[in-house]
Tab-separated table of N, CA and C and ligand atoms in Angstrom:
chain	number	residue	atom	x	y	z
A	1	UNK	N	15.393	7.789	-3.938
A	1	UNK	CA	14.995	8.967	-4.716
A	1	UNK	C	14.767	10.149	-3.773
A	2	UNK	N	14.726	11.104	-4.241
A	2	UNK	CA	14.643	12.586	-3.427
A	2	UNK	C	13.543	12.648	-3.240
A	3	UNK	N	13.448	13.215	-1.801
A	3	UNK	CA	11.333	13.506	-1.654
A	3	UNK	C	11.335	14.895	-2.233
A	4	UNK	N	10.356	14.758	-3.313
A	4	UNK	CA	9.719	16.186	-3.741
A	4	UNK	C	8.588	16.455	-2.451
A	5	UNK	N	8.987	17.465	-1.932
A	5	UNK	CA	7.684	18.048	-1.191
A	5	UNK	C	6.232	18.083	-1.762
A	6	UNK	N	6.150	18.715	-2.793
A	6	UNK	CA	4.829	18.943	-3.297
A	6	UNK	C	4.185	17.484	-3.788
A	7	UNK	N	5.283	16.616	-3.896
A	7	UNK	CA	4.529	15.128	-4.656
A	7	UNK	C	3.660	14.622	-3.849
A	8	UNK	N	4.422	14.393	-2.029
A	8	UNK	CA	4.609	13.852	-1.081
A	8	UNK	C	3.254	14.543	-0.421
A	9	UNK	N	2.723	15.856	-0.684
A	9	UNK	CA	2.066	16.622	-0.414
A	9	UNK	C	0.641	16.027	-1.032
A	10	UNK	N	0.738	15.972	-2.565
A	10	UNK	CA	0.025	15.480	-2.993
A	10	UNK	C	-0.685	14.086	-2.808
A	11	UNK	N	0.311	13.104	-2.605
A	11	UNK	CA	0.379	11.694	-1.984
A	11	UNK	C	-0.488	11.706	-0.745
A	12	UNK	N	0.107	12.641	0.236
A	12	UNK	CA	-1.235	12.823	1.454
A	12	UNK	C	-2.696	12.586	0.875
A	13	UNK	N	-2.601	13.403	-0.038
A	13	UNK	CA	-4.389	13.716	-0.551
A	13	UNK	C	-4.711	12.225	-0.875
A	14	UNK	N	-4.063	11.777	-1.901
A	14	UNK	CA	-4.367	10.276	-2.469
A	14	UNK	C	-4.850	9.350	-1.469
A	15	UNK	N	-3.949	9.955	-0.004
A	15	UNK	CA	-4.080	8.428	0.762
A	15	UNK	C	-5.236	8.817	1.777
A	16	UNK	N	-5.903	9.759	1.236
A	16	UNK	CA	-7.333	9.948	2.212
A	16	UNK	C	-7.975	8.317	1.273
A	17	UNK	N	-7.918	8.188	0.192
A	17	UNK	CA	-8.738	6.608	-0.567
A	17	UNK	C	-8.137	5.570	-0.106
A	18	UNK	N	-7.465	5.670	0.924
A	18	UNK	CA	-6.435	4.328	1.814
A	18	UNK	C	-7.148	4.870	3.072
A	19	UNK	N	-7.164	5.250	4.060
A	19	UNK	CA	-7.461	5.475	5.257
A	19	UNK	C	-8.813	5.331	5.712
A	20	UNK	N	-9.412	4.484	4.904
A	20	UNK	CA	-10.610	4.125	5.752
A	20	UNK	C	-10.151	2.620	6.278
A	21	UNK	N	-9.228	1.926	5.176
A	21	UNK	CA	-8.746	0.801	5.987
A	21	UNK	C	-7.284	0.506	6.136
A	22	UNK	N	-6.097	1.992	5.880
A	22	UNK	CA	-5.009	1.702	6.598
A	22	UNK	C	-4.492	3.276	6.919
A	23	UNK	N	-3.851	2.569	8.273
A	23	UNK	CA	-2.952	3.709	8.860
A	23	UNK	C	-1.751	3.695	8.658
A	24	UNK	N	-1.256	5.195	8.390
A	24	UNK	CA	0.447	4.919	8.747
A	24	UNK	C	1.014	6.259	9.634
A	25	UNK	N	2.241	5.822	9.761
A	25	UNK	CA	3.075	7.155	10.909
A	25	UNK	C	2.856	6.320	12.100
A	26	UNK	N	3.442	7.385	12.927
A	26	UNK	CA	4.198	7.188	14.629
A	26	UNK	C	2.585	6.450	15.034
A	27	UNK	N	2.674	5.473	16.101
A	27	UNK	CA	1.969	4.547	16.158
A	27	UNK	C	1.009	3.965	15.728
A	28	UNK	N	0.516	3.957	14.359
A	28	UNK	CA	-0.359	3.601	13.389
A	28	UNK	C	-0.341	1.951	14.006
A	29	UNK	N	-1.838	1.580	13.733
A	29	UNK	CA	-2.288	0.510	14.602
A	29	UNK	C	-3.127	-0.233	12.580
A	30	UNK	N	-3.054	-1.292	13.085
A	30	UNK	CA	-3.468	-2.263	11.921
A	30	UNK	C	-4.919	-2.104	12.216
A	31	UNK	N	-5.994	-2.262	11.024
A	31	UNK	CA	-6.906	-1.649	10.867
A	31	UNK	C	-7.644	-3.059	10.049
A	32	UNK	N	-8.459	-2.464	8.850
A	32	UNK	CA	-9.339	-3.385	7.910
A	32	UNK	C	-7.485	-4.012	7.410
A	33	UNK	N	-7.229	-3.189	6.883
A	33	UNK	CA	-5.435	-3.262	6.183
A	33	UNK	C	-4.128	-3.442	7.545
A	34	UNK	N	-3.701	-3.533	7.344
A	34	UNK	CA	-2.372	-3.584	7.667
A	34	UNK	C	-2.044	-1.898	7.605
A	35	UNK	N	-1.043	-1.566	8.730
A	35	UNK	CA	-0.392	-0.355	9.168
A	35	UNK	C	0.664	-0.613	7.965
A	36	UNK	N	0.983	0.758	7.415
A	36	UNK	CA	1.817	0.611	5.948
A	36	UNK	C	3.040	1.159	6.500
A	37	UNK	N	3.495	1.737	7.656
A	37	UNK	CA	4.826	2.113	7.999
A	37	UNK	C	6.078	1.464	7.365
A	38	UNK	N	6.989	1.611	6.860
A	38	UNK	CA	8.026	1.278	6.223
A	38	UNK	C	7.564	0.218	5.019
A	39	UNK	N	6.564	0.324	4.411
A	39	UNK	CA	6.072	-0.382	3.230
A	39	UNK	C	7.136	-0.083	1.878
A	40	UNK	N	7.642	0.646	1.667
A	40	UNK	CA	8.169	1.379	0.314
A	40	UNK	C	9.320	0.224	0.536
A	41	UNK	N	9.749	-0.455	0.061
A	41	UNK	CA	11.039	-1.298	-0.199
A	41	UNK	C	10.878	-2.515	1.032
A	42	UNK	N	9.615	-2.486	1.722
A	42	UNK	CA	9.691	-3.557	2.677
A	42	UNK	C	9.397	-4.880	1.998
A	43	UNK	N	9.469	-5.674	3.285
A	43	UNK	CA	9.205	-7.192	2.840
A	43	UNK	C	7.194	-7.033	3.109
A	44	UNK	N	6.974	-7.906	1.984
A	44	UNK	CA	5.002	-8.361	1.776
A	44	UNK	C	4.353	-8.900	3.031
A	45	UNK	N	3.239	-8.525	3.191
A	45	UNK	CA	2.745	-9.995	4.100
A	45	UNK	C	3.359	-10.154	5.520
A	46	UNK	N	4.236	-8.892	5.641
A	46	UNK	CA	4.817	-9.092	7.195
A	46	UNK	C	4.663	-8.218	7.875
A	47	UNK	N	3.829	-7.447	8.418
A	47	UNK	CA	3.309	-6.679	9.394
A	47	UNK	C	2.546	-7.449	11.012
A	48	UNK	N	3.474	-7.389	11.850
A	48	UNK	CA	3.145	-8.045	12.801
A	48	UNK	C	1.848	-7.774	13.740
A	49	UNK	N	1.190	-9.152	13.443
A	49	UNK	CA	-0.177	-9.176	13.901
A	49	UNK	C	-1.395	-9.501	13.025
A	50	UNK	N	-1.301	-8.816	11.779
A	50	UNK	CA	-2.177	-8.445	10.584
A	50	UNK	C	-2.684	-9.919	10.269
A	51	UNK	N	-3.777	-10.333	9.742
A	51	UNK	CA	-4.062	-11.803	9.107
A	51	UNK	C	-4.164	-11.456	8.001
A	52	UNK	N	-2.937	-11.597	6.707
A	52	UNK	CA	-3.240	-11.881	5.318
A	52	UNK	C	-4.027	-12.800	4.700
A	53	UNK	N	-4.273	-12.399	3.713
A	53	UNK	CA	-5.048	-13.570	3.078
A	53	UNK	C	-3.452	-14.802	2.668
A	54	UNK	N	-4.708	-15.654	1.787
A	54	UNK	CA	-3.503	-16.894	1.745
A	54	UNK	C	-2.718	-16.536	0.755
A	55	UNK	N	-3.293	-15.581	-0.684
A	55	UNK	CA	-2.200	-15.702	-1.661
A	55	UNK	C	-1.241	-14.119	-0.926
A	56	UNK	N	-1.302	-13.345	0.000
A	56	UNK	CA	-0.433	-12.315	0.125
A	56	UNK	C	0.293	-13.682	1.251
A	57	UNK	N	0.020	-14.199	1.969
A	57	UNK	CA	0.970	-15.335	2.819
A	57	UNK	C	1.768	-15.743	1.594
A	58	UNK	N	1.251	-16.097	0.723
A	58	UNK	CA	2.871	-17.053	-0.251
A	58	UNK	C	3.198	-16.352	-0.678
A	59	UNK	N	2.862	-14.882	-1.112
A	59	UNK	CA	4.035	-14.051	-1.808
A	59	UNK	C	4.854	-13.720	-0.658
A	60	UNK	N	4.814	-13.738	0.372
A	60	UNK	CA	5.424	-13.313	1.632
A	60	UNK	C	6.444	-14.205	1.753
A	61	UNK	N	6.043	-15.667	1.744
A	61	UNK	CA	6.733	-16.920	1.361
A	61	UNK	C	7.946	-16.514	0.016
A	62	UNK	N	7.494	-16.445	-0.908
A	62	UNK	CA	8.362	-16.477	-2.094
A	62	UNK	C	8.952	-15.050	-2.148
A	63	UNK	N	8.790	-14.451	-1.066
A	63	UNK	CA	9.690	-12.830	-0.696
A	63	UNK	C	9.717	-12.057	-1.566
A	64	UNK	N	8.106	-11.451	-1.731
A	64	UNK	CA	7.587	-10.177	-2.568
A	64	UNK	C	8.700	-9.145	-1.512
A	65	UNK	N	8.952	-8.263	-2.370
A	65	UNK	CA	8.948	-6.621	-1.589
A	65	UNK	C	8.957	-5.616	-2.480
A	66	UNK	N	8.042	-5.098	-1.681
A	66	UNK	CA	7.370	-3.843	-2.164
A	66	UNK	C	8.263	-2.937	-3.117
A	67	UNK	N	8.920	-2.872	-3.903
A	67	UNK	CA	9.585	-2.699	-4.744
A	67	UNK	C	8.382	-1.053	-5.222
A	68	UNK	N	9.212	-0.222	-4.956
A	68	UNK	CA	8.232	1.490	-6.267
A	68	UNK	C	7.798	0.253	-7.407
A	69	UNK	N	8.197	-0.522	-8.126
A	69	UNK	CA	7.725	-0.893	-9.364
A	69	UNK	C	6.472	-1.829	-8.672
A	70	UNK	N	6.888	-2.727	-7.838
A	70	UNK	CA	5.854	-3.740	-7.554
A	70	UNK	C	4.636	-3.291	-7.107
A	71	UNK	N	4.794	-2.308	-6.026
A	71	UNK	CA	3.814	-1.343	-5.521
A	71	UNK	C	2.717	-0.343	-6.996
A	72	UNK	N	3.748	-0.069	-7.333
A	72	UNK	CA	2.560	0.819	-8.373
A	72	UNK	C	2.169	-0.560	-9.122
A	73	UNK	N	2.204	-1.661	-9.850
A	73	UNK	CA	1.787	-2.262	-9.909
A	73	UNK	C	0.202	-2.753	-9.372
A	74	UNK	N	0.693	-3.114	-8.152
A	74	UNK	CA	-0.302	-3.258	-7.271
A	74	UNK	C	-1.437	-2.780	-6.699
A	75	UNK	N	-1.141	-1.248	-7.030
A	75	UNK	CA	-2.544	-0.208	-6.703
A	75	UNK	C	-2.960	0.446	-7.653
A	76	UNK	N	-2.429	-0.223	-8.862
A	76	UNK	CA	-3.113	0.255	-10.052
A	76	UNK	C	-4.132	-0.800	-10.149
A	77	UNK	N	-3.725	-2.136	-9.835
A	77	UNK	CA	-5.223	-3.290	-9.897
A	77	UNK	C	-4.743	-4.173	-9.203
A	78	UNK	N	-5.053	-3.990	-7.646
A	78	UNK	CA	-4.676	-5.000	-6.750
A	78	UNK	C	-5.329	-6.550	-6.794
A	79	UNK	N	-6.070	-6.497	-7.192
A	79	UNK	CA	-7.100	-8.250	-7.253
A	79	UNK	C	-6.256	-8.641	-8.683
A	80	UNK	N	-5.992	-7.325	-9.873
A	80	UNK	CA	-5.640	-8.286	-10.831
A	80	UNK	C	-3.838	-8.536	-11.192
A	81	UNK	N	-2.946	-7.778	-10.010
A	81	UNK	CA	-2.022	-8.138	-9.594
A	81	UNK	C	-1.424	-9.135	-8.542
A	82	UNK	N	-2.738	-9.706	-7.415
A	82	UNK	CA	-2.692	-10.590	-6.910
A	82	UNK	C	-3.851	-10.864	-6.832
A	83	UNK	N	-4.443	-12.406	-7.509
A	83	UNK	CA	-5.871	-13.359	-7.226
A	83	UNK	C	-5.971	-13.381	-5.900
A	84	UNK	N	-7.274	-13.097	-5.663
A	84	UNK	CA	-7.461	-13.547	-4.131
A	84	UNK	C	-6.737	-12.288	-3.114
A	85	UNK	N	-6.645	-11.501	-3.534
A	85	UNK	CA	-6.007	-11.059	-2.175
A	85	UNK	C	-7.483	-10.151	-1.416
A	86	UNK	N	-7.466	-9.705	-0.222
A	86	UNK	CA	-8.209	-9.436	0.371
A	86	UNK	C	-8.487	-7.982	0.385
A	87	UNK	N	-7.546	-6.973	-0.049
A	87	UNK	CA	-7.320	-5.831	-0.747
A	87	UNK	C	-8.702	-5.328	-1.154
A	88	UNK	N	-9.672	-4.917	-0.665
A	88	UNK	CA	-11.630	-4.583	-1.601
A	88	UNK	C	-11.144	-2.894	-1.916
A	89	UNK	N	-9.921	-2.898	-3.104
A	89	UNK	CA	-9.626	-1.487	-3.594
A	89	UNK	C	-10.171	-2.068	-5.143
A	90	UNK	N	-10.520	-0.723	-5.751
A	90	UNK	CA	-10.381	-0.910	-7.499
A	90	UNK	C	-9.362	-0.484	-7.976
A	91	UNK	N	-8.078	0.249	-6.894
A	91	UNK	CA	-7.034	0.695	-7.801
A	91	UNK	C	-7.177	1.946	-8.152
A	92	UNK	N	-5.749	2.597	-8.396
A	92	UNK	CA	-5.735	3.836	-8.519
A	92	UNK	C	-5.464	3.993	-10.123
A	93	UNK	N	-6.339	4.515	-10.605
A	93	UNK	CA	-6.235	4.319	-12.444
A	93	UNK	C	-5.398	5.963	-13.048
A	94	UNK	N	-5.192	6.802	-12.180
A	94	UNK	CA	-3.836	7.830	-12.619
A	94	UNK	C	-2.642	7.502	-12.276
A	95	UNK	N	-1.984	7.330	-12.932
A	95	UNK	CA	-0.533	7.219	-12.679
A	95	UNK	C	0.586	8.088	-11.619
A	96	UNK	N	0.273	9.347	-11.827
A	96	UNK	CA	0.418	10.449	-11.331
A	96	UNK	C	0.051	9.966	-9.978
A	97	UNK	N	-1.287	9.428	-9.216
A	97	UNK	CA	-1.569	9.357	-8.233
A	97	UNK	C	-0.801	8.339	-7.723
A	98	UNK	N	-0.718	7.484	-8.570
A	98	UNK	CA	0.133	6.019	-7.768
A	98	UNK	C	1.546	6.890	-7.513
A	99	UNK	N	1.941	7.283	-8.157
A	99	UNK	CA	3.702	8.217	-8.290
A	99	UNK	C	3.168	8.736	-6.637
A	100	UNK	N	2.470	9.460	-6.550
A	100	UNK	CA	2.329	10.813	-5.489
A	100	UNK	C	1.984	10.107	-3.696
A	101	UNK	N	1.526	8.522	-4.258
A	101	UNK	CA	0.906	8.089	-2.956
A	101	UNK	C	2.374	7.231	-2.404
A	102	UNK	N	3.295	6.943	-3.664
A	102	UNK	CA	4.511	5.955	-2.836
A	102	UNK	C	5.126	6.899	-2.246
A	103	UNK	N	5.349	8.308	-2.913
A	103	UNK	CA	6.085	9.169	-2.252
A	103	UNK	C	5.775	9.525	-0.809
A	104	UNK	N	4.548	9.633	-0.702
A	104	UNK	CA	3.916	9.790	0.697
A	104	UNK	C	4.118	8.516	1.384
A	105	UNK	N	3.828	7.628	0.837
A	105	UNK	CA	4.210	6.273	2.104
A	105	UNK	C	5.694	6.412	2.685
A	106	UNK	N	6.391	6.503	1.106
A	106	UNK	CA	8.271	6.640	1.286
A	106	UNK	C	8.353	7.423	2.346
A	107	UNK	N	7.404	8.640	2.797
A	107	UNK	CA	8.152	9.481	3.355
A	107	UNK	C	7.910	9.508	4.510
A	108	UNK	N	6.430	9.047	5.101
A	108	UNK	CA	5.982	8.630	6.556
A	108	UNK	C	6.560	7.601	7.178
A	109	UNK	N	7.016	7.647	8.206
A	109	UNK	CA	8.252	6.594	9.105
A	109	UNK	C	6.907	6.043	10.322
A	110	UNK	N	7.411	6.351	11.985
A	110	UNK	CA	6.949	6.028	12.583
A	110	UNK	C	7.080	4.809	13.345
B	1	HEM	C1	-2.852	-4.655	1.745
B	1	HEM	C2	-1.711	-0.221	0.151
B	1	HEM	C3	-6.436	0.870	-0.076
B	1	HEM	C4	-7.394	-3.094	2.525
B	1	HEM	C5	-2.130	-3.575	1.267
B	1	HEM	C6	-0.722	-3.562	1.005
B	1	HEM	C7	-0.404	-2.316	0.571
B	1	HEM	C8	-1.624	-1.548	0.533
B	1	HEM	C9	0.969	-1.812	0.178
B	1	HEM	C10	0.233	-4.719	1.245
B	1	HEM	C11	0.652	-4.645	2.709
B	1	HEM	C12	1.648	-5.676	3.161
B	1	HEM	O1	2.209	-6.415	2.344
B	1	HEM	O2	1.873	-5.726	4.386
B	1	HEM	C13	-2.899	0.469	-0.049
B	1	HEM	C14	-2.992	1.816	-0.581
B	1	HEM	C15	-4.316	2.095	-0.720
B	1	HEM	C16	-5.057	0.959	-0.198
B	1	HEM	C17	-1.792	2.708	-0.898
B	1	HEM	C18	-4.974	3.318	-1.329
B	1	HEM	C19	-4.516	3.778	-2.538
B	1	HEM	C20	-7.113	-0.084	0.655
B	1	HEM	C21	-8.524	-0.037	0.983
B	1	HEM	C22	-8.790	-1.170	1.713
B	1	HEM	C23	-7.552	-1.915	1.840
B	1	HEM	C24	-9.479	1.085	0.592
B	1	HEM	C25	-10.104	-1.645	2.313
B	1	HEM	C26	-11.276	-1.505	1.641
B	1	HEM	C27	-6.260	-3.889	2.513
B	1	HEM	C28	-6.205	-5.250	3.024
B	1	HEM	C29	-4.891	-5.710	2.770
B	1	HEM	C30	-4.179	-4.607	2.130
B	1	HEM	C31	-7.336	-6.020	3.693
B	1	HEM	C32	-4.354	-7.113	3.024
B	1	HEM	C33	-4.433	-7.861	1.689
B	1	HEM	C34	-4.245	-9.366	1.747
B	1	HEM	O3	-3.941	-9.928	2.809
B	1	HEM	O4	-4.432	-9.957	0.679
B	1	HEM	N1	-2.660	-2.339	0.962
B	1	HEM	N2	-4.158	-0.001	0.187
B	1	HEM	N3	-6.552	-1.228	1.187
B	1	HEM	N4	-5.041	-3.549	1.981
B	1	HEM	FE1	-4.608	-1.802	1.052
């Protein structure tokens, strides 16, 4: 999809409610979370180094990826999209925001 600037812009803002426990961009270091660099269409559970919990290990196993659909999914109610995961978010309950925060992940490399 095309990066809208202003979404991507917006997405920054969102991911100040991510950055107390993840980093992303040019050397982003694993944190409470996992470093999210190339998260948007990546493979789950595989960030080298990170200790997942056990149920993000078997979706990793049964080869989740971060799919735009799976992802907004997921940060709309991460505990009630995966039991057990280690994730201590409540989720982003605007839609709009989940839209604005993949765009910003999509668009940070590193
Ligand atoms: C995992 C995104 C907020 C802690 C993940 C994953 C994503 C993600 C995509 C999966 C990573 C992977 O498969 O490698 C986000 C976004 C947030 C957010 C976009 C804000 C909207 C938070 C916050 C915390 C947190 C606030 C800490 C309080 C974690 C932890 C994991 C994780 C510990 C590993 C989960 C597990 O192993 O079950 N996050 N996160 N995240 N996140 Fe977040």
């Amino acid at each position: 999809a095309a990066a809208d600037p202003a979404l991507i812009e917006e997405g920054a803002k969102v991911f100040k409610k991510c950055q107390a426990c993840h980093k992303v961009g040019e050397g982003a270091k694993n944190a409470t979370g996992p470093a999210l660099n190339g998260i948007v269409d990546g493979a789950a559970g595989s960030v080298e180094g990170f200790r997942y919990s056990k149920p993000m290990q078997a979706a990793a196993e049964g080869g989740l990826v971060w799919s735009h659909e799976a992802l907004a999914e997921f940060l709309a109610d991460p505990k009630g999209y995966m039991k057990g995961t280690k994730m201590s978010f409540a989720g982003l309950k605007k839609p709009e925001e989940i839209e604005a925060v993949i765009a910003y992940l999509a668009s940070v490399g590193g």
